[in-house]
Amino acid sequence: MIPVADAIEIVLAQTSNLPVESIALAEAVCRVLAQDVIADTDLPPFDRAQMDGYAVRAADVAMTPTRLQIVGESAAGAGWHNEMNTGEAVRIMTGAPVPAGADAVQQVELTREVNGAGSVEILEPVETGRSIVRQAAEIKRGETVLRAGDDINAQTIATLASFGYAQVKVVRRPRVAVMATGSELVDVDQKPARDQIRDSNNYTIEAYAKLAGATVERLPLAGDHTEELKKQMAAAVERSDMLITSGGVSMGVYDFTKAALKELGAEIFFERVALRPGKPTVFARIGKTLVFGLPGNPVSVAVTFNLFARTALRAMQGSNQPTLLEETAVLGRSVKGSVERESYLPAILHTDEKGTLLAEPLKWGGSSDFVAFARATALIHVPADTKIIEKESIVTIVKLPN
Ligand code: AMP
Ligand code: MG
């Protein structure tokens, strides 16, 4: 048995970047950047009005009300490119360039246009610089604004768009094959007969793998026959970067996943992790394809996928944060640890009336209880050989991807 941190280190050591491709910006959401992003313009590119109103000289409106002559109009996309003199104002719109000679924008609500006279009454003084965002105040041309390894998501895509990245370099999506083992399994569109259950693990793994940027191929249900497992595994590794199986890795007489892997010549890096749930997790490689043999119980699948397989998928894409981000929360109820094993216990996060983030351990029936697990939003980390962590202790948590 090896500690979780050692297992993650082994996974990272066996994982290398997939090739880079260039794709259209709109297709790039949920991918990982494979290039630094450099600002090709200042932002704003010119002194920009932040309000609709009048560009003025602050000194001209120190005493109000006062009347200024309107000498032009500066609209977004069509600026007024002359010098504005004392006693003058330029009507200006949000997003428009502020003319030379003006040093403030008074918002339209604090002005009154004098009909027909071509002038405006400024009703309140305005301090120098008011409602102007100076050129390059946000970003200077040439600055690195995103780095290779950053996630492309709804927050970062505006940056890519604004600096002209119509095509973006990303690592290609990892190809994942998913295979459920177990003679008790039937497909989701089947009515289970006596002694049978529907497969859910393939769908869990597919869902999480897609969140991690992968494409997923679901293999036919494989039963518990070494030859059938070998046949499917051998075919799948030919066309996949990663094979993820579930079930068949414990000590039962029909647990053949490891036997199949060994007979296919897999190099096995670990097969037991000091983890609850998820002790019998296997990590191996056949040729260039990484193989995760996850346990069969659905909650163990969710935990071990996110600790190990997700990390490998993110690392393959060059992510600079491949592992789940560790955060802290206050424990809502005491939890028991485990001898020799660290635990990752499902929890619901919520914030109390004082603004404290609380991790409420889920009441659940163990690693088969996926219905209870559906409410979890995080996992609480309990170090190995911890008897109990008392309520209100500060604990390390990782949020479940969604
Ligand atoms: P195993 O590790 O193969 O002994 O499986 C452990 C438990 O997980 C058993 O109760 C299995 O029926 C269950 N299980 C295994 N594979 C799946 C699956 N694909 N979907 C749902 N439950 C499963
Ligand atoms: Mg089984």
Coordinates of C-alpha atoms and ligand atoms in Angstrom, one line a residue:
M1 CA 0.0 0.0 0.0
I2 CA 1.3 3.4 -0.9
P3 CA 0.1 6.8 0.3
V4 CA -2.1 8.9 -2.0
A5 CA 0.6 11.5 -2.5
D6 CA 3.1 8.9 -3.7
A7 CA 0.5 7.4 -6.0
I8 CA -0.2 10.8 -7.5
E9 CA 3.5 11.4 -8.0
I10 CA 3.9 8.1 -9.8
V11 CA 0.9 9.0 -12.0
L12 CA 2.5 12.4 -12.9
A13 CA 5.9 10.8 -13.6
Q14 CA 4.3 8.4 -16.1
T15 CA 2.2 11.1 -17.9
S16 CA 3.6 13.2 -20.8
N17 CA 2.0 16.0 -22.8
L18 CA 0.0 15.0 -25.9
P19 CA 0.6 16.8 -29.2
V20 CA -0.5 20.4 -29.7
E21 CA -3.1 21.4 -32.2
S22 CA -4.5 24.8 -33.3
I23 CA -8.3 25.2 -33.0
A24 CA -10.9 27.9 -33.4
L25 CA -11.4 30.1 -30.3
A26 CA -15.1 29.1 -29.8
E27 CA -14.1 25.4 -29.7
A28 CA -11.5 26.0 -27.1
V29 CA -13.6 26.2 -24.0
C30 CA -12.7 23.5 -21.4
R31 CA -9.3 22.9 -23.0
V32 CA -5.9 23.8 -21.6
L33 CA -3.8 26.6 -23.3
A34 CA -0.6 25.3 -24.9
Q35 CA 0.8 28.8 -25.5
D36 CA 1.4 32.0 -23.6
V37 CA -1.1 34.8 -24.6
I38 CA 0.5 38.2 -25.2
A39 CA -1.4 41.5 -25.3
D40 CA -1.1 42.9 -28.9
T41 CA -2.6 46.3 -27.8
D42 CA -2.8 48.4 -24.8
L43 CA -6.1 48.1 -22.9
P44 CA -7.8 50.4 -23.1
P45 CA -6.1 51.2 -26.4
F46 CA -6.9 55.0 -25.9
D47 CA -8.2 57.1 -23.0
R48 CA -11.7 55.8 -22.8
A49 CA -14.9 57.3 -21.4
Q50 CA -16.6 55.2 -18.8
M51 CA -19.9 57.1 -18.8
D52 CA -22.2 58.8 -21.3
G53 CA -21.9 62.6 -20.7
Y54 CA -19.6 65.5 -21.6
A55 CA -15.8 65.6 -21.9
V56 CA -14.7 68.7 -20.1
R57 CA -11.8 70.4 -18.4
A58 CA -12.3 70.0 -14.7
A59 CA -10.9 73.5 -14.1
D60 CA -13.7 74.9 -16.3
V61 CA -16.5 73.5 -14.1
A62 CA -15.0 74.1 -10.7
M63 CA -17.9 76.6 -10.1
T64 CA -21.3 75.3 -11.2
P65 CA -23.7 75.6 -12.8
T66 CA -21.6 76.7 -15.8
R67 CA -22.2 76.8 -19.5
L68 CA -19.8 75.2 -22.1
Q69 CA -19.9 75.3 -25.8
I70 CA -20.5 71.9 -27.4
V71 CA -17.8 71.6 -30.2
G72 CA -18.3 68.0 -31.2
E73 CA -19.3 64.5 -30.4
S74 CA -17.2 61.4 -29.6
A75 CA -19.0 58.1 -30.0
A76 CA -17.7 54.5 -29.5
G77 CA -16.0 53.7 -32.8
A78 CA -16.1 57.3 -34.1
G79 CA -14.0 59.6 -31.9
W80 CA -13.6 63.4 -32.2
H81 CA -10.0 63.9 -33.0
N82 CA -9.3 67.6 -32.4
E83 CA -8.0 69.6 -29.5
M84 CA -10.7 70.7 -27.1
N85 CA -10.1 74.2 -25.6
T86 CA -11.1 75.9 -22.5
G87 CA -14.8 76.8 -22.3
E88 CA -15.7 73.8 -24.6
A89 CA -17.3 70.4 -24.1
V90 CA -17.6 67.3 -26.3
R91 CA -20.6 65.1 -26.0
I92 CA -19.2 61.7 -25.3
M93 CA -20.5 58.1 -25.1
T94 CA -19.3 55.1 -23.0
G95 CA -16.4 53.4 -24.8
A96 CA -15.5 56.5 -26.9
P97 CA -12.1 58.1 -26.9
V98 CA -11.7 61.1 -24.7
P99 CA -10.5 64.1 -26.8
A100 CA -7.1 65.8 -26.3
G101 CA -7.6 68.8 -24.0
A102 CA -10.3 67.2 -21.9
D103 CA -9.4 65.8 -18.5
A104 CA -12.7 64.5 -17.1
V105 CA -16.1 63.3 -18.2
Q106 CA -19.2 64.6 -16.4
Q107 CA -22.0 62.1 -16.5
V108 CA -25.1 63.1 -18.6
E109 CA -27.4 63.1 -15.5
L110 CA -25.4 66.0 -14.0
T111 CA -25.7 68.1 -17.2
R112 CA -28.5 69.9 -19.1
E113 CA -28.3 70.5 -22.8
V114 CA -29.4 74.0 -23.7
N115 CA -31.7 73.5 -26.6
G116 CA -30.7 75.2 -29.8
A117 CA -27.9 77.1 -28.3
G118 CA -25.3 74.4 -29.0
S119 CA -24.1 74.5 -25.4
V120 CA -24.5 72.5 -22.2
E121 CA -25.0 73.4 -18.6
I122 CA -22.7 71.5 -16.3
L123 CA -24.6 71.2 -13.0
E124 CA -21.9 69.8 -10.7
P125 CA -18.1 70.1 -10.6
V126 CA -16.1 67.0 -11.6
E127 CA -12.6 66.1 -10.5
T128 CA -9.7 65.6 -12.9
G129 CA -9.7 62.0 -14.4
R130 CA -13.3 61.3 -13.4
S131 CA -15.0 58.6 -15.6
I132 CA -11.9 58.2 -17.8
V133 CA -9.9 54.9 -18.0
R134 CA -6.5 55.9 -19.1
Q135 CA -4.8 54.2 -22.0
A136 CA -3.0 51.0 -20.9
A137 CA -4.4 51.3 -17.3
E138 CA -5.6 47.7 -17.5
I139 CA -2.9 46.0 -19.7
K140 CA 0.2 47.2 -21.5
R141 CA 0.9 45.9 -25.0
G142 CA 3.4 43.1 -24.8
E143 CA 2.3 41.9 -21.4
T144 CA 1.7 38.1 -20.9
V145 CA -1.9 37.9 -19.9
L146 CA -2.4 34.1 -19.8
R147 CA 0.1 31.3 -19.6
A148 CA 0.5 27.9 -21.2
G149 CA -1.2 25.5 -18.8
D150 CA -4.1 27.8 -17.9
D151 CA -7.6 26.7 -18.4
I152 CA -9.7 28.1 -21.2
N153 CA -13.1 28.8 -19.7
A154 CA -15.8 31.4 -19.7
Q155 CA -13.7 33.8 -17.6
T156 CA -10.5 33.6 -19.7
I157 CA -12.1 33.5 -23.2
A158 CA -12.6 37.3 -23.3
T159 CA -8.9 37.8 -22.9
L160 CA -8.1 35.5 -25.8
A161 CA -10.8 37.2 -28.0
S162 CA -9.6 40.7 -27.1
F163 CA -6.0 40.0 -28.2
G164 CA -7.0 38.4 -31.5
Y165 CA -6.5 34.7 -30.8
A166 CA -9.0 33.5 -33.4
Q167 CA -7.0 30.3 -33.4
V168 CA -5.6 28.9 -30.1
K169 CA -3.0 26.3 -29.5
V170 CA -4.1 23.6 -27.2
V171 CA -3.1 20.1 -26.4
R172 CA -5.3 17.7 -28.3
R173 CA -8.0 16.0 -26.2
P174 CA -7.0 12.8 -24.5
R175 CA -8.8 9.7 -25.8
V176 CA -10.3 7.6 -23.0
A177 CA -11.8 4.2 -23.4
V178 CA -14.0 3.1 -20.5
M179 CA -14.7 -0.5 -19.7
A180 CA -17.0 -1.9 -16.9
T181 CA -16.3 -5.4 -15.7
G182 CA -18.7 -7.6 -13.8
S183 CA -21.1 -10.4 -14.9
E184 CA -23.9 -8.8 -12.9
L185 CA -24.0 -5.7 -15.1
V186 CA -26.5 -4.9 -17.8
D187 CA -26.7 -1.7 -19.9
V188 CA -28.8 1.2 -18.8
D189 CA -31.6 0.5 -21.3
Q190 CA -32.1 -3.0 -19.9
K191 CA -34.3 -4.3 -17.1
P192 CA -31.9 -6.1 -14.7
A193 CA -32.9 -9.8 -14.2
R194 CA -32.4 -11.6 -11.0
D195 CA -28.9 -11.0 -9.5
Q196 CA -28.2 -8.2 -12.0
I197 CA -27.7 -4.4 -11.7
R198 CA -27.4 -1.7 -14.2
D199 CA -23.9 -0.3 -15.0
S200 CA -23.4 3.2 -13.7
N201 CA -19.6 3.4 -13.5
N202 CA -19.1 3.8 -17.2
Y203 CA -21.4 6.8 -17.1
T204 CA -19.7 8.3 -14.0
I205 CA -16.3 7.9 -15.6
E206 CA -17.4 9.3 -18.9
A207 CA -19.0 12.3 -17.2
Y208 CA -15.9 13.1 -15.2
A209 CA -13.5 12.4 -18.1
K210 CA -15.4 14.8 -20.3
L211 CA -15.2 17.5 -17.6
A212 CA -11.4 16.9 -17.6
G213 CA -11.3 17.6 -21.3
A214 CA -11.2 14.0 -22.7
T215 CA -13.2 12.3 -25.4
V216 CA -14.7 9.0 -24.3
E217 CA -15.4 5.7 -25.9
R218 CA -17.6 3.4 -23.9
L219 CA -16.6 -0.2 -24.5
P220 CA -19.2 -3.0 -24.4
L221 CA -19.8 -4.5 -20.9
A222 CA -17.1 -7.0 -20.4
G223 CA -18.3 -9.6 -17.9
D224 CA -15.8 -11.4 -15.7
H225 CA -13.9 -13.5 -18.2
T226 CA -10.2 -12.9 -18.4
E227 CA -10.1 -13.7 -22.2
E228 CA -13.0 -11.2 -22.9
L229 CA -11.3 -8.6 -20.8
K230 CA -8.0 -9.1 -22.6
K231 CA -9.6 -8.9 -26.0
Q232 CA -11.3 -5.6 -25.3
M233 CA -8.4 -4.1 -23.5
A234 CA -6.0 -5.0 -26.3
A235 CA -8.2 -3.5 -28.9
A236 CA -8.9 -0.4 -26.8
V237 CA -5.3 0.5 -26.0
E238 CA -4.5 0.6 -29.7
R239 CA -6.7 3.7 -30.1
S240 CA -6.7 5.3 -26.7
D241 CA -4.4 7.4 -24.6
M242 CA -6.0 6.0 -21.4
L243 CA -8.1 2.9 -20.6
I244 CA -10.2 3.1 -17.4
T245 CA -11.8 0.0 -16.1
S246 CA -14.0 -0.5 -13.1
G247 CA -14.4 -3.5 -10.9
G248 CA -12.6 -6.8 -10.7
V249 CA -9.6 -5.5 -8.8
S250 CA -10.4 -6.9 -5.3
M251 CA -9.7 -10.3 -3.8
G252 CA -12.8 -12.2 -5.1
V253 CA -12.4 -15.3 -7.2
Y254 CA -13.9 -13.5 -10.2
D255 CA -11.7 -10.4 -10.0
F256 CA -9.7 -10.8 -13.2
T257 CA -8.8 -7.3 -14.2
K258 CA -5.2 -7.5 -12.9
A259 CA -4.7 -11.0 -14.4
A260 CA -5.9 -9.7 -17.8
L261 CA -3.5 -6.7 -17.5
K262 CA -0.6 -8.9 -16.6
E263 CA -1.2 -11.4 -19.4
L264 CA -1.3 -8.4 -21.8
G265 CA 2.2 -7.5 -20.6
A266 CA 1.2 -4.4 -18.7
E267 CA 3.7 -2.6 -16.5
I268 CA 2.0 -2.2 -13.2
F269 CA 3.1 0.8 -11.2
F270 CA 0.8 0.3 -8.1
E271 CA -2.1 -1.8 -7.2
R272 CA -3.0 -0.8 -3.7
V273 CA -3.3 2.7 -2.3
A274 CA -3.7 3.5 1.4
L275 CA -7.0 5.1 0.7
R276 CA -10.6 4.8 1.8
P277 CA -12.6 4.4 -0.3
G278 CA -10.4 3.1 -3.2
K279 CA -7.7 0.8 -1.8
P280 CA -7.5 -1.7 -4.7
T281 CA -6.8 1.0 -7.3
V282 CA -4.5 -0.2 -10.1
F283 CA -2.3 2.0 -12.2
A284 CA -0.5 0.4 -15.2
R285 CA 0.7 1.0 -18.7
I286 CA 0.3 -1.1 -21.9
G287 CA 2.6 0.3 -24.6
K288 CA 1.9 4.1 -24.5
T289 CA -1.6 3.8 -23.0
L290 CA -2.1 4.5 -19.3
V291 CA -4.5 2.1 -17.6
F292 CA -6.4 2.8 -14.4
G293 CA -8.1 -0.2 -12.9
L294 CA -10.6 1.4 -10.5
P295 CA -12.6 -0.5 -7.9
G296 CA -16.2 -1.5 -8.6
N297 CA -18.1 0.4 -6.0
P298 CA -19.5 3.6 -7.5
V299 CA -18.3 6.0 -4.9
S300 CA -14.8 4.5 -5.0
V301 CA -14.9 5.1 -8.7
A302 CA -15.7 8.8 -8.2
V303 CA -13.0 9.3 -5.6
T304 CA -10.2 7.4 -7.4
F305 CA -11.0 8.8 -10.8
N306 CA -10.7 12.3 -9.4
L307 CA -7.6 11.7 -7.4
F308 CA -5.7 9.8 -10.1
A309 CA -7.2 9.5 -13.6
R310 CA -8.3 13.1 -13.7
T311 CA -4.8 14.2 -12.6
A312 CA -3.3 12.2 -15.5
L313 CA -5.8 13.6 -18.0
R314 CA -5.1 17.2 -16.9
A315 CA -1.3 16.6 -16.9
M316 CA -1.5 15.1 -20.5
Q317 CA -3.0 18.4 -21.5
G318 CA -0.2 20.4 -19.9
S319 CA -2.4 21.9 -17.1
N320 CA -0.5 23.8 -14.5
Q321 CA -3.0 22.6 -11.9
P322 CA -3.5 18.9 -12.7
T323 CA -4.6 17.8 -9.2
L324 CA -7.8 18.9 -7.4
L325 CA -7.1 22.2 -5.6
E326 CA -6.8 21.7 -1.9
E327 CA -8.8 24.1 0.2
T328 CA -9.8 24.3 3.9
A329 CA -13.2 24.3 5.6
V330 CA -14.5 23.9 9.1
L331 CA -15.8 20.4 9.9
G332 CA -19.6 20.4 10.5
R333 CA -19.6 17.1 12.4
S334 CA -16.9 14.8 13.8
V335 CA -15.6 12.1 11.5
K336 CA -13.6 8.9 12.1
G337 CA -10.4 8.1 10.3
S338 CA -9.0 4.8 9.4
V339 CA -6.0 2.8 10.5
E340 CA -3.2 2.9 8.0
R341 CA -5.3 4.6 5.3
E342 CA -6.2 8.1 4.5
S343 CA -9.8 8.8 3.8
Y344 CA -11.6 11.0 1.3
L345 CA -15.1 11.4 2.7
P346 CA -18.0 12.8 0.7
A347 CA -19.3 16.1 2.1
I348 CA -21.7 18.9 1.4
L349 CA -20.2 22.4 1.5
H350 CA -22.2 25.3 2.7
T351 CA -21.6 28.7 4.3
D352 CA -23.0 29.5 7.8
E353 CA -24.4 32.9 8.8
K354 CA -21.0 34.1 9.9
G355 CA -19.6 33.4 6.4
T356 CA -17.6 30.4 7.5
L357 CA -17.3 27.6 4.9
L358 CA -18.5 24.4 6.5
A359 CA -17.9 20.8 5.3
E360 CA -20.8 18.7 6.4
P361 CA -19.9 15.0 6.1
L362 CA -22.5 13.1 4.2
K363 CA -24.6 10.5 6.0
W364 CA -24.1 7.6 3.7
G365 CA -24.1 3.8 3.6
G366 CA -20.5 3.4 2.3
S367 CA -18.8 3.2 -1.0
S368 CA -21.8 1.6 -2.8
D369 CA -24.2 4.4 -1.8
F370 CA -24.1 6.5 -5.0
V371 CA -27.6 7.9 -4.3
A372 CA -26.3 9.6 -1.1
F373 CA -23.1 10.5 -2.9
A374 CA -25.1 12.4 -5.5
R375 CA -25.5 15.2 -2.9
A376 CA -21.8 15.6 -2.3
T377 CA -19.9 18.6 -3.5
A378 CA -16.5 18.0 -2.0
L379 CA -14.4 15.4 -0.3
I380 CA -12.9 15.8 3.2
H381 CA -9.3 14.6 3.5
V382 CA -8.7 12.6 6.7
P383 CA -5.0 11.7 7.2
A384 CA -4.0 8.1 7.8
D385 CA -4.1 6.8 11.4
T386 CA -6.4 9.6 12.6
K387 CA -8.9 8.2 15.2
I388 CA -11.3 11.1 15.0
I389 CA -11.4 14.7 13.8
E390 CA -13.6 16.7 16.1
K391 CA -16.4 18.9 14.9
E392 CA -15.2 22.5 14.2
S393 CA -11.7 21.4 13.3
I394 CA -10.2 22.9 10.2
V395 CA -9.9 20.2 7.5
T396 CA -8.5 20.0 4.0
I397 CA -11.1 19.5 1.3
V398 CA -11.2 19.2 -2.4
K399 CA -14.2 20.2 -4.5
L400 CA -15.7 17.6 -6.8
P401 CA -15.6 18.8 -10.4
N402 CA -19.0 19.6 -12.0
Ligands
AMP1 P1 -16.0 -5.5 -7.7 O1 -14.9 -4.7 -7.3 O2 -16.0 -5.9 -9.1 O3 -16.2 -6.7 -6.8 O4 -17.3 -4.6 -7.5 C1 -17.7 -4.1 -6.2 C2 -19.1 -3.7 -6.2 O5 -19.3 -2.7 -7.2 C3 -20.1 -4.8 -6.5 O6 -21.2 -4.7 -5.7 C4 -20.4 -4.5 -8.0 O7 -21.7 -5.1 -8.3 C5 -20.4 -3.0 -8.0 N1 -20.1 -2.6 -9.4 C6 -19.1 -3.1 -10.1 N2 -19.1 -2.5 -11.3 C7 -20.1 -1.7 -11.4 C8 -20.7 -0.8 -12.4 N3 -20.1 -0.7 -13.6 N4 -21.8 -0.1 -12.1 C9 -22.3 -0.2 -10.9 N5 -21.9 -1.0 -9.9 C10 -20.8 -1.7 -10.1
MG2 MG -16.9 -7.4 -10.2

